Every structure is written in C-alpha cells, then in structure tokens.
Amino acid sequence: MYTQKQKITQKNRQASMKKAANTSLLGLSHWHSQVNHLSGIIQRRRAVGWYRTKEATRLRQTAAPHDEIIAVPNGVLVKILDDRVNNFAVKLIPRDHRWASYGGQVGWIASTRLRNDPDTDYYWNTYHNNNAPALFSLANLQYLSVSNGIVGSIYFEDAAGNNGRIRLNHPSGPAVESHVHPVEVYTHGNIDAAKPSRAKRGEGIAATRLFMTNNGWRNPPQVGEYVYELWANGPNVAASHPSRGQYTLPVNFTQNMINVLYHAVQTEQIGNSIMSKLRNHANMAVQLNE
C-alpha cells in the first residue's frame, strides 16, 4: 500500500515538473516573440549620418544567419542610411544594428561598434572648399536669428533682392530655403510688438529691403530685437512667420563655414542632433555667437 502511494506521488511530481517545464518554455517563446515585436523600441535609434568605427566590425545580411557582406575596419567612416528597424536577434537579445553603407556595400552594422557622435570631420573635410550658390555667399550674409544662445537661421540677401536662409535649428529639422517673394523683416524689443500690424504690412509691402522695423519704421534693426518675417507677393502678403530668435550680427564668419553648413544641410539632409555637433566643430560655436 505504501509502495503504491509512493509511486502515485512520484508520478504526480513528474507530471508537475513536466508541466512547469512546458510553461517555462512557453514563457520563453512568448518573451522571445515580444523581444522581436519590441525591437524597434529597445534598439537605440542613432541619427542618420556619418560615423567612425571604434573597432573592427562587419556589414551583415538581412536574412538569417546574417552572413558577413563586407569586413569594416576600425577607424573608418560608415554612413547610417535610414531609420528602418531590423527584425533579427543575436543570442535572443536584439542588438543595435542599423542599416548602413561602407565600401560600396549596404547592410546591417552594430551601432555598438560606432563612436557615439556623428563624425563632423567628414562634413568639414568634404564641403569646406565646395562653394555654396552665389546667394549664400559671405558678401550676402545679413544676420542670424539666435534664441537662448542657439543659432536658429542664417539669412542672406543679394543686390537683386533675392532672399535665402540656412535653417539650422527647427522642430522639422535643418533646411536650406530660398524665396521667390521679397522677405521683409520686422524687429522690435518686445516679442509681441515684433509682429507687424495690418497697417504696417500695407505700408511696407512694396519694399524689397530685408529690414523693415516697427521700431521707428525703417530704422536699422538693433541687436537683440525679436524678428518677424513677412513674404510679399506684389501688393499682397504671401506669408508671415514669427521667428523664435533675436536679430544678431554675424561675427568672424568665413565662406568655408557657410559652405559646410549649406552642403551638410542641403546634400546630407541631416537632423538637429548632427547639426548641433557640426556647429561646434572647429570653434564654430564661438564664431556663430553661441
């Protein structure tokens, strides 16, 4: 009787252990599927741009077993191309792989093998001698808008009244803009008063001067005054825009700086995070009045 009871107990214990093991495996399988599902959240999202490797690595294929496409040495430039998310995992845990190019090949590269900051030397070395279009020349540089010590945009106007700007800091990211309509800029010591009234818009709409002010009307703008932009289309207002920044004169600017900023924004379509690093390259921070 005792022996039979002992066998039943042992059988129940084995069944219980098997059930626990199955539950554990199911849990692991569920966790693994969740890891793949959440990989876009777990993975760090490095900005698109150029980076330098800090150790040797490789570009990998998308399909398992993710074979090597090309070896990537230490200390070379690699470009992260876009924000796509990989759906493969190494040792069950998704690694921070990004879609990148190197040596004429494209594939997945581990971000852990890249230096943290975008490689601003690439932009400087590539573009500082590559002249921007004539409108964006040092001779046509008019002023900067600066907010909380950060340069928002660099404004240009040529002798013919053509206007343009290099936007460096904006929720939508950096951009290069040129305007077919004349741009008038109103400034005032008070941020609300910088917005021109309807009467002032009507009075100044035919002018093609870059600077029109509410402060004494047609007086030169003063450093520190808030900026309000108005696009004219003949006698009509095409558009208006309150700037976040204050009028600031450029100091120690060079054409090479303009070239780098213009081409980095226009050609590479880089984001705010890279631009902030680029503006601090080669003493740019001081020279951009930050």
PDB file of N, CA and C in Angstrom, residues 45-138:
ATOM      1  N   ARG A  45      18.153  54.454 -31.306  1.00  0.00           N
ATOM      2  CA  ARG A  45      17.911  54.973 -32.641  1.00  0.00           C
ATOM      3  C   ARG A  45      18.944  56.025 -32.988  1.00  0.00           C
ATOM      4  N   ARG A  46      20.083  55.619 -33.477  1.00  0.00           N
ATOM      5  CA  ARG A  46      21.094  56.586 -33.892  1.00  0.00           C
ATOM      6  C   ARG A  46      20.578  57.397 -35.076  1.00  0.00           C
ATOM      7  N   ALA A  47      20.955  58.669 -35.112  1.00  0.00           N
ATOM      8  CA  ALA A  47      20.536  59.550 -36.199  1.00  0.00           C
ATOM      9  C   ALA A  47      21.209  59.130 -37.500  1.00  0.00           C
ATOM     10  N   VAL A  48      20.531  59.399 -38.608  1.00  0.00           N
ATOM     11  CA  VAL A  48      21.128  59.180 -39.915  1.00  0.00           C
ATOM     12  C   VAL A  48      22.328  60.098 -40.070  1.00  0.00           C
ATOM     13  N   GLY A  49      23.413  59.596 -40.627  1.00  0.00           N
ATOM     14  CA  GLY A  49      24.601  60.415 -40.816  1.00  0.00           C
ATOM     15  C   GLY A  49      25.867  59.581 -40.832  1.00  0.00           C
ATOM     16  N   TRP A  50      26.996  60.258 -40.822  1.00  0.00           N
ATOM     17  CA  TRP A  50      28.303  59.613 -40.893  1.00  0.00           C
ATOM     18  C   TRP A  50      28.849  59.368 -39.491  1.00  0.00           C
ATOM     19  N   TYR A  51      29.398  58.177 -39.280  1.00  0.00           N
ATOM     20  CA  TYR A  51      30.013  57.795 -38.010  1.00  0.00           C
ATOM     21  C   TYR A  51      31.355  57.127 -38.302  1.00  0.00           C
ATOM     22  N   ARG A  52      32.208  57.113 -37.296  1.00  0.00           N
ATOM     23  CA  ARG A  52      33.502  56.449 -37.426  1.00  0.00           C
ATOM     24  C   ARG A  52      33.515  55.215 -36.535  1.00  0.00           C
ATOM     25  N   THR A  53      34.009  54.106 -37.057  1.00  0.00           N
ATOM     26  CA  THR A  53      34.055  52.877 -36.262  1.00  0.00           C
ATOM     27  C   THR A  53      35.096  53.014 -35.150  1.00  0.00           C
ATOM     28  N   LYS A  54      34.789  52.413 -34.007  1.00  0.00           N
ATOM     29  CA  LYS A  54      35.739  52.429 -32.899  1.00  0.00           C
ATOM     30  C   LYS A  54      36.400  51.062 -32.713  1.00  0.00           C
ATOM     31  N   GLU A  55      35.971  50.092 -33.500  1.00  0.00           N
ATOM     32  CA  GLU A  55      36.611  48.782 -33.543  1.00  0.00           C
ATOM     33  C   GLU A  55      36.166  48.082 -34.820  1.00  0.00           C
ATOM     34  N   ALA A  56      36.899  47.060 -35.199  1.00  0.00           N
ATOM     35  CA  ALA A  56      36.572  46.329 -36.419  1.00  0.00           C
ATOM     36  C   ALA A  56      35.214  45.656 -36.276  1.00  0.00           C
ATOM     37  N   THR A  57      34.462  45.632 -37.365  1.00  0.00           N
ATOM     38  CA  THR A  57      33.139  45.010 -37.350  1.00  0.00           C
ATOM     39  C   THR A  57      32.820  44.530 -38.757  1.00  0.00           C
ATOM     40  N   ARG A  58      31.542  44.399 -39.112  1.00  0.00           N
ATOM     41  CA  ARG A  58      31.157  43.908 -40.433  1.00  0.00           C
ATOM     42  C   ARG A  58      29.749  44.386 -40.777  1.00  0.00           C
ATOM     43  N   LEU A  59      29.474  44.467 -42.058  1.00  0.00           N
ATOM     44  CA  LEU A  59      28.104  44.627 -42.522  1.00  0.00           C
ATOM     45  C   LEU A  59      27.499  43.235 -42.659  1.00  0.00           C
ATOM     46  N   ARG A  60      26.261  43.074 -42.197  1.00  0.00           N
ATOM     47  CA  ARG A  60      25.610  41.771 -42.224  1.00  0.00           C
ATOM     48  C   ARG A  60      24.408  41.781 -43.166  1.00  0.00           C
ATOM     49  N   GLN A  61      24.072  40.588 -43.665  1.00  0.00           N
ATOM     50  CA  GLN A  61      22.889  40.425 -44.481  1.00  0.00           C
ATOM     51  C   GLN A  61      21.633  40.427 -43.616  1.00  0.00           C
ATOM     52  N   THR A  62      20.491  40.718 -44.241  1.00  0.00           N
ATOM     53  CA  THR A  62      19.222  40.729 -43.524  1.00  0.00           C
ATOM     54  C   THR A  62      18.755  39.311 -43.194  1.00  0.00           C
ATOM     55  N   ALA A  63      18.860  38.415 -44.146  1.00  0.00           N
ATOM     56  CA  ALA A  63      18.348  37.057 -43.963  1.00  0.00           C
ATOM     57  C   ALA A  63      19.249  36.251 -43.030  1.00  0.00           C
ATOM     58  N   ALA A  64      18.630  35.436 -42.168  1.00  0.00           N
ATOM     59  CA  ALA A  64      19.395  34.547 -41.291  1.00  0.00           C
ATOM     60  C   ALA A  64      20.207  33.580 -42.162  1.00  0.00           C
ATOM     61  N   PRO A  65      21.428  33.251 -41.759  1.00  0.00           N
ATOM     62  CA  PRO A  65      22.068  33.554 -40.471  1.00  0.00           C
ATOM     63  C   PRO A  65      22.850  34.867 -40.460  1.00  0.00           C
ATOM     64  N   HIS A  66      22.457  35.833 -41.291  1.00  0.00           N
ATOM     65  CA  HIS A  66      23.031  37.178 -41.271  1.00  0.00           C
ATOM     66  C   HIS A  66      24.537  37.142 -41.546  1.00  0.00           C
ATOM     67  N   ASP A  67      24.892  36.521 -42.662  1.00  0.00           N
ATOM     68  CA  ASP A  67      26.302  36.376 -43.019  1.00  0.00           C
ATOM     69  C   ASP A  67      26.942  37.727 -43.289  1.00  0.00           C
ATOM     70  N   GLU A  68      28.258  37.733 -43.203  1.00  0.00           N
ATOM     71  CA  GLU A  68      29.024  38.946 -43.466  1.00  0.00           C
ATOM     72  C   GLU A  68      28.950  39.316 -44.938  1.00  0.00           C
ATOM     73  N   ILE A  69      28.713  40.613 -45.204  1.00  0.00           N
ATOM     74  CA  ILE A  69      28.750  41.143 -46.564  1.00  0.00           C
ATOM     75  C   ILE A  69      30.138  41.677 -46.862  1.00  0.00           C
ATOM     76  N   ILE A  70      30.659  42.453 -45.907  1.00  0.00           N
ATOM     77  CA  ILE A  70      31.977  43.039 -46.064  1.00  0.00           C
ATOM     78  C   ILE A  70      32.545  43.349 -44.684  1.00  0.00           C
ATOM     79  N   ALA A  71      33.842  43.139 -44.509  1.00  0.00           N
ATOM     80  CA  ALA A  71      34.504  43.491 -43.256  1.00  0.00           C
ATOM     81  C   ALA A  71      34.683  45.001 -43.190  1.00  0.00           C
ATOM     82  N   VAL A  72      34.488  45.559 -42.003  1.00  0.00           N
ATOM     83  CA  VAL A  72      34.616  47.006 -41.798  1.00  0.00           C
ATOM     84  C   VAL A  72      35.724  47.236 -40.765  1.00  0.00           C
ATOM     85  N   PRO A  73      36.846  47.824 -41.165  1.00  0.00           N
ATOM     86  CA  PRO A  73      37.968  48.004 -40.231  1.00  0.00           C
ATOM     87  C   PRO A  73      37.679  49.050 -39.158  1.00  0.00           C
ATOM     88  N   ASN A  74      38.543  49.127 -38.186  1.00  0.00           N
ATOM     89  CA  ASN A  74      38.481  50.159 -37.153  1.00  0.00           C
ATOM     90  C   ASN A  74      38.913  51.500 -37.731  1.00  0.00           C
ATOM     91  N   GLY A  75      38.243  52.580 -37.306  1.00  0.00           N
ATOM     92  CA  GLY A  75      38.664  53.927 -37.662  1.00  0.00           C
ATOM     93  C   GLY A  75      38.222  54.418 -39.023  1.00  0.00           C
ATOM     94  N   VAL A  76      37.250  53.741 -39.659  1.00  0.00           N
ATOM     95  CA  VAL A  76      36.789  54.182 -40.976  1.00  0.00           C
ATOM     96  C   VAL A  76      35.397  54.793 -40.868  1.00  0.00           C
ATOM     97  N   LEU A  77      35.006  55.544 -41.908  1.00  0.00           N
ATOM     98  CA  LEU A  77      33.702  56.196 -41.928  1.00  0.00           C
ATOM     99  C   LEU A  77      32.626  55.263 -42.461  1.00  0.00           C
ATOM    100  N   VAL A  78      31.502  55.225 -41.767  1.00  0.00           N
ATOM    101  CA  VAL A  78      30.341  54.426 -42.149  1.00  0.00           C
ATOM    102  C   VAL A  78      29.135  55.354 -42.125  1.00  0.00           C
ATOM    103  N   LYS A  79      28.237  55.218 -43.090  1.00  0.00           N
ATOM    104  CA  LYS A  79      27.059  56.079 -43.107  1.00  0.00           C
ATOM    105  C   LYS A  79      25.807  55.285 -42.768  1.00  0.00           C
ATOM    106  N   ILE A  80      25.098  55.701 -41.697  1.00  0.00           N
ATOM    107  CA  ILE A  80      23.775  55.158 -41.395  1.00  0.00           C
ATOM    108  C   ILE A  80      22.799  55.805 -42.362  1.00  0.00           C
ATOM    109  N   LEU A  81      22.044  54.966 -43.072  1.00  0.00           N
ATOM    110  CA  LEU A  81      21.268  55.448 -44.210  1.00  0.00           C
ATOM    111  C   LEU A  81      19.848  55.866 -43.874  1.00  0.00           C
ATOM    112  N   ASP A  82      19.180  55.124 -42.986  1.00  0.00           N
ATOM    113  CA  ASP A  82      17.799  55.469 -42.666  1.00  0.00           C
ATOM    114  C   ASP A  82      17.402  54.828 -41.344  1.00  0.00           C
ATOM    115  N   ASP A  83      16.122  54.965 -40.996  1.00  0.00           N
ATOM    116  CA  ASP A  83      15.646  54.552 -39.677  1.00  0.00           C
ATOM    117  C   ASP A  83      14.956  53.192 -39.663  1.00  0.00           C
ATOM    118  N   ARG A  84      15.175  52.373 -40.685  1.00  0.00           N
ATOM    119  CA  ARG A  84      14.492  51.076 -40.692  1.00  0.00           C
ATOM    120  C   ARG A  84      14.947  50.236 -39.504  1.00  0.00           C
ATOM    121  N   VAL A  85      14.055  49.356 -39.025  1.00  0.00           N
ATOM    122  CA  VAL A  85      14.312  48.526 -37.853  1.00  0.00           C
ATOM    123  C   VAL A  85      14.618  47.110 -38.295  1.00  0.00           C
ATOM    124  N   ASN A  86      15.673  46.508 -37.741  1.00  0.00           N
ATOM    125  CA  ASN A  86      15.980  45.125 -38.103  1.00  0.00           C
ATOM    126  C   ASN A  86      15.047  44.186 -37.339  1.00  0.00           C
ATOM    127  N   ASN A  87      14.806  43.030 -37.912  1.00  0.00           N
ATOM    128  CA  ASN A  87      13.923  42.057 -37.265  1.00  0.00           C
ATOM    129  C   ASN A  87      14.675  40.780 -36.901  1.00  0.00           C
ATOM    130  N   PHE A  88      15.997  40.913 -36.746  1.00  0.00           N
ATOM    131  CA  PHE A  88      16.758  39.746 -36.335  1.00  0.00           C
ATOM    132  C   PHE A  88      17.402  39.994 -34.987  1.00  0.00           C
ATOM    133  N   ALA A  89      17.697  38.903 -34.283  1.00  0.00           N
ATOM    134  CA  ALA A  89      18.267  38.997 -32.940  1.00  0.00           C
ATOM    135  C   ALA A  89      19.516  38.129 -32.867  1.00  0.00           C
ATOM    136  N   VAL A  90      20.427  38.531 -32.031  1.00  0.00           N
ATOM    137  CA  VAL A  90      21.637  37.758 -31.769  1.00  0.00           C
ATOM    138  C   VAL A  90      21.567  37.290 -30.320  1.00  0.00           C
ATOM    139  N   LYS A  91      21.619  35.985 -30.095  1.00  0.00           N
ATOM    140  CA  LYS A  91      21.503  35.418 -28.748  1.00  0.00           C
ATOM    141  C   LYS A  91      20.222  35.882 -28.067  1.00  0.00           C
ATOM    142  N   LEU A  92      19.128  35.903 -28.826  1.00  0.00           N
ATOM    143  CA  LEU A  92      17.779  36.237 -28.362  1.00  0.00           C
ATOM    144  C   LEU A  92      17.575  37.708 -28.047  1.00  0.00           C
ATOM    145  N   ILE A  93      18.640  38.442 -27.852  1.00  0.00           N
ATOM    146  CA  ILE A  93      18.507  39.853 -27.480  1.00  0.00           C
ATOM    147  C   ILE A  93      18.828  40.717 -28.699  1.00  0.00           C
ATOM    148  N   PRO A  94      17.911  41.552 -29.145  1.00  0.00           N
ATOM    149  CA  PRO A  94      18.181  42.385 -30.317  1.00  0.00           C
ATOM    150  C   PRO A  94      19.376  43.305 -30.075  1.00  0.00           C
ATOM    151  N   ARG A  95      20.280  43.312 -31.005  1.00  0.00           N
ATOM    152  CA  ARG A  95      21.400  44.241 -30.909  1.00  0.00           C
ATOM    153  C   ARG A  95      21.076  45.492 -31.706  1.00  0.00           C
ATOM    154  N   ASP A  96      21.815  46.513 -31.432  1.00  0.00           N
ATOM    155  CA  ASP A  96      21.545  47.807 -32.045  1.00  0.00           C
ATOM    156  C   ASP A  96      22.143  47.851 -33.450  1.00  0.00           C
ATOM    157  N   HIS A  97      21.565  47.129 -34.361  1.00  0.00           N
ATOM    158  CA  HIS A  97      22.032  47.138 -35.740  1.00  0.00           C
ATOM    159  C   HIS A  97      21.277  48.199 -36.537  1.00  0.00           C
ATOM    160  N   ARG A  98      22.010  48.916 -37.365  1.00  0.00           N
ATOM    161  CA  ARG A  98      21.415  49.947 -38.213  1.00  0.00           C
ATOM    162  C   ARG A  98      21.759  49.682 -39.665  1.00  0.00           C
ATOM    163  N   TRP A  99      20.898  50.146 -40.570  1.00  0.00           N
ATOM    164  CA  TRP A  99      21.094  49.971 -41.992  1.00  0.00           C
ATOM    165  C   TRP A  99      22.112  51.005 -42.463  1.00  0.00           C
ATOM    166  N   ALA A 100      23.232  50.535 -43.003  1.00  0.00           N
ATOM    167  CA  ALA A 100      24.360  51.420 -43.260  1.00  0.00           C
ATOM    168  C   ALA A 100      25.075  51.033 -44.542  1.00  0.00           C
ATOM    169  N   SER A 101      25.977  51.915 -44.970  1.00  0.00           N
ATOM    170  CA  SER A 101      26.788  51.647 -46.160  1.00  0.00           C
ATOM    171  C   SER A 101      28.262  51.805 -45.825  1.00  0.00           C
ATOM    172  N   TYR A 102      29.054  50.965 -46.487  1.00  0.00           N
ATOM    173  CA  TYR A 102      30.516  51.057 -46.386  1.00  0.00           C
ATOM    174  C   TYR A 102      31.114  50.336 -47.588  1.00  0.00           C
ATOM    175  N   GLY A 103      32.123  50.946 -48.192  1.00  0.00           N
ATOM    176  CA  GLY A 103      32.831  50.303 -49.287  1.00  0.00           C
ATOM    177  C   GLY A 103      31.958  49.937 -50.464  1.00  0.00           C
ATOM    178  N   GLY A 104      30.914  50.735 -50.715  1.00  0.00           N
ATOM    179  CA  GLY A 104      30.027  50.460 -51.833  1.00  0.00           C
ATOM    180  C   GLY A 104      29.005  49.376 -51.569  1.00  0.00           C
ATOM    181  N   GLN A 105      28.956  48.867 -50.329  1.00  0.00           N
ATOM    182  CA  GLN A 105      28.005  47.826 -49.947  1.00  0.00           C
ATOM    183  C   GLN A 105      27.033  48.374 -48.902  1.00  0.00           C
ATOM    184  N   VAL A 106      25.854  47.773 -48.801  1.00  0.00           N
ATOM    185  CA  VAL A 106      24.887  48.163 -47.771  1.00  0.00           C
ATOM    186  C   VAL A 106      24.492  46.927 -46.972  1.00  0.00           C
ATOM    187  N   GLY A 107      24.197  47.138 -45.693  1.00  0.00           N
ATOM    188  CA  GLY A 107      23.793  46.038 -44.827  1.00  0.00           C
ATOM    189  C   GLY A 107      23.625  46.522 -43.407  1.00  0.00           C
ATOM    190  N   TRP A 108      23.535  45.578 -42.474  1.00  0.00           N
ATOM    191  CA  TRP A 108      23.320  45.911 -41.069  1.00  0.00           C
ATOM    192  C   TRP A 108      24.655  45.989 -40.340  1.00  0.00           C
ATOM    193  N   ILE A 109      24.807  47.023 -39.511  1.00  0.00           N
ATOM    194  CA  ILE A 109      26.028  47.183 -38.718  1.00  0.00           C
ATOM    195  C   ILE A 109      25.639  47.445 -37.267  1.00  0.00           C
ATOM    196  N   ALA A 110      26.419  46.927 -36.337  1.00  0.00           N
ATOM    197  CA  ALA A 110      26.134  47.118 -34.918  1.00  0.00           C
ATOM    198  C   ALA A 110      26.557  48.519 -34.486  1.00  0.00           C
ATOM    199  N   SER A 111      25.618  49.288 -33.954  1.00  0.00           N
ATOM    200  CA  SER A 111      25.937  50.641 -33.506  1.00  0.00           C
ATOM    201  C   SER A 111      26.931  50.649 -32.353  1.00  0.00           C
ATOM    202  N   THR A 112      27.004  49.528 -31.632  1.00  0.00           N
ATOM    203  CA  THR A 112      27.965  49.452 -30.525  1.00  0.00           C
ATOM    204  C   THR A 112      29.394  49.520 -31.032  1.00  0.00           C
ATOM    205  N   ARG A 113      29.581  49.313 -32.334  1.00  0.00           N
ATOM    206  CA  ARG A 113      30.930  49.384 -32.920  1.00  0.00           C
ATOM    207  C   ARG A 113      31.243  50.771 -33.460  1.00  0.00           C
ATOM    208  N   LEU A 114      30.296  51.723 -33.304  1.00  0.00           N
ATOM    209  CA  LEU A 114      30.476  53.070 -33.825  1.00  0.00           C
ATOM    210  C   LEU A 114      30.661  54.059 -32.684  1.00  0.00           C
ATOM    211  N   ARG A 115      31.416  55.101 -32.956  1.00  0.00           N
ATOM    212  CA  ARG A 115      31.558  56.161 -31.951  1.00  0.00           C
ATOM    213  C   ARG A 115      30.212  56.850 -31.769  1.00  0.00           C
ATOM    214  N   ASN A 116      29.999  57.407 -30.578  1.00  0.00           N
ATOM    215  CA  ASN A 116      28.689  57.939 -30.215  1.00  0.00           C
ATOM    216  C   ASN A 116      28.265  59.134 -31.060  1.00  0.00           C
ATOM    217  N   ASP A 117      29.214  60.033 -31.352  1.00  0.00           N
ATOM    218  CA  ASP A 117      28.844  61.278 -32.010  1.00  0.00           C
ATOM    219  C   ASP A 117      29.011  61.180 -33.520  1.00  0.00           C
ATOM    220  N   PRO A 118      28.132  61.846 -34.281  1.00  0.00           N
ATOM    221  CA  PRO A 118      28.325  61.906 -35.728  1.00  0.00           C
ATOM    222  C   PRO A 118      29.709  62.465 -36.056  1.00  0.00           C
ATOM    223  N   ASP A 119      30.293  61.999 -37.123  1.00  0.00           N
ATOM    224  CA  ASP A 119      31.659  62.386 -37.467  1.00  0.00           C
ATOM    225  C   ASP A 119      31.645  63.698 -38.245  1.00  0.00           C
ATOM    226  N   THR A 120      31.770  64.806 -37.520  1.00  0.00           N
ATOM    227  CA  THR A 120      31.680  66.115 -38.161  1.00  0.00           C
ATOM    228  C   THR A 120      32.903  66.411 -39.022  1.00  0.00           C
ATOM    229  N   ASP A 121      34.023  65.710 -38.785  1.00  0.00           N
ATOM    230  CA  ASP A 121      35.184  65.895 -39.647  1.00  0.00           C
ATOM    231  C   ASP A 121      34.827  65.572 -41.090  1.00  0.00           C
ATOM    232  N   TYR A 122      33.932  64.601 -41.268  1.00  0.00           N
ATOM    233  CA  TYR A 122      33.525  64.238 -42.628  1.00  0.00           C
ATOM    234  C   TYR A 122      32.917  65.445 -43.332  1.00  0.00           C
ATOM    235  N   TYR A 123      31.986  66.128 -42.681  1.00  0.00           N
ATOM    236  CA  TYR A 123      31.319  67.258 -43.304  1.00  0.00           C
ATOM    237  C   TYR A 123      32.309  68.388 -43.590  1.00  0.00           C
ATOM    238  N   TRP A 124      33.159  68.668 -42.626  1.00  0.00           N
ATOM    239  CA  TRP A 124      34.124  69.764 -42.806  1.00  0.00           C
ATOM    240  C   TRP A 124      35.074  69.453 -43.946  1.00  0.00           C
ATOM    241  N   ASN A 125      35.651  68.258 -43.927  1.00  0.00           N
ATOM    242  CA  ASN A 125      36.636  67.902 -44.947  1.00  0.00           C
ATOM    243  C   ASN A 125      36.008  67.790 -46.332  1.00  0.00           C
ATOM    244  N   THR A 126      34.738  67.418 -46.380  1.00  0.00           N
ATOM    245  CA  THR A 126      34.078  67.228 -47.669  1.00  0.00           C
ATOM    246  C   THR A 126      33.626  68.543 -48.291  1.00  0.00           C
ATOM    247  N   TYR A 127      33.161  69.478 -47.481  1.00  0.00           N
ATOM    248  CA  TYR A 127      32.446  70.619 -48.035  1.00  0.00           C
ATOM    249  C   TYR A 127      33.088  71.991 -47.813  1.00  0.00           C
ATOM    250  N   HIS A 128      34.135  72.112 -47.018  1.00  0.00           N
ATOM    251  CA  HIS A 128      34.572  73.478 -46.683  1.00  0.00           C
ATOM    252  C   HIS A 128      35.134  74.226 -47.899  1.00  0.00           C
ATOM    253  N   ASN A 129      35.595  73.525 -48.914  1.00  0.00           N
ATOM    254  CA  ASN A 129      36.073  74.182 -50.136  1.00  0.00           C
ATOM    255  C   ASN A 129      35.077  74.081 -51.288  1.00  0.00           C
ATOM    256  N   ASN A 130      33.880  73.569 -51.014  1.00  0.00           N
ATOM    257  CA  ASN A 130      32.862  73.391 -52.041  1.00  0.00           C
ATOM    258  C   ASN A 130      31.880  74.558 -51.951  1.00  0.00           C
ATOM    259  N   ASN A 131      32.056  75.569 -52.794  1.00  0.00           N
ATOM    260  CA  ASN A 131      31.298  76.804 -52.654  1.00  0.00           C
ATOM    261  C   ASN A 131      29.792  76.589 -52.766  1.00  0.00           C
ATOM    262  N   ALA A 132      29.069  77.273 -51.908  1.00  0.00           N
ATOM    263  CA  ALA A 132      27.607  77.290 -51.966  1.00  0.00           C
ATOM    264  C   ALA A 132      27.179  78.191 -53.122  1.00  0.00           C
ATOM    265  N   PRO A 133      25.908  78.134 -53.553  1.00  0.00           N
ATOM    266  CA  PRO A 133      25.421  79.033 -54.606  1.00  0.00           C
ATOM    267  C   PRO A 133      25.661  80.499 -54.247  1.00  0.00           C
ATOM    268  N   ALA A 134      25.705  81.332 -55.271  1.00  0.00           N
ATOM    269  CA  ALA A 134      26.089  82.735 -55.098  1.00  0.00           C
ATOM    270  C   ALA A 134      25.261  83.450 -54.046  1.00  0.00           C
ATOM    271  N   LEU A 135      23.953  83.161 -53.975  1.00  0.00           N
ATOM    272  CA  LEU A 135      23.109  83.820 -52.981  1.00  0.00           C
ATOM    273  C   LEU A 135      23.640  83.590 -51.573  1.00  0.00           C
ATOM    274  N   PHE A 136      24.166  82.371 -51.327  1.00  0.00           N
ATOM    275  CA  PHE A 136      24.630  82.012 -49.990  1.00  0.00           C
ATOM    276  C   PHE A 136      26.140  82.276 -49.860  1.00  0.00           C
ATOM    277  N   SER A 137      26.519  83.508 -50.203  1.00  0.00           N
ATOM    278  CA  SER A 137      27.926  83.906 -50.108  1.00  0.00           C
ATOM    279  C   SER A 137      28.128  84.799 -48.896  1.00  0.00           C
ATOM    280  N   LEU A 138      29.363  84.907 -48.486  1.00  0.00           N
ATOM    281  CA  LEU A 138      29.684  85.750 -47.325  1.00  0.00           C
ATOM    282  C   LEU A 138      29.278  87.194 -47.571  1.00  0.00           C
TER     283      LEU A 138
END
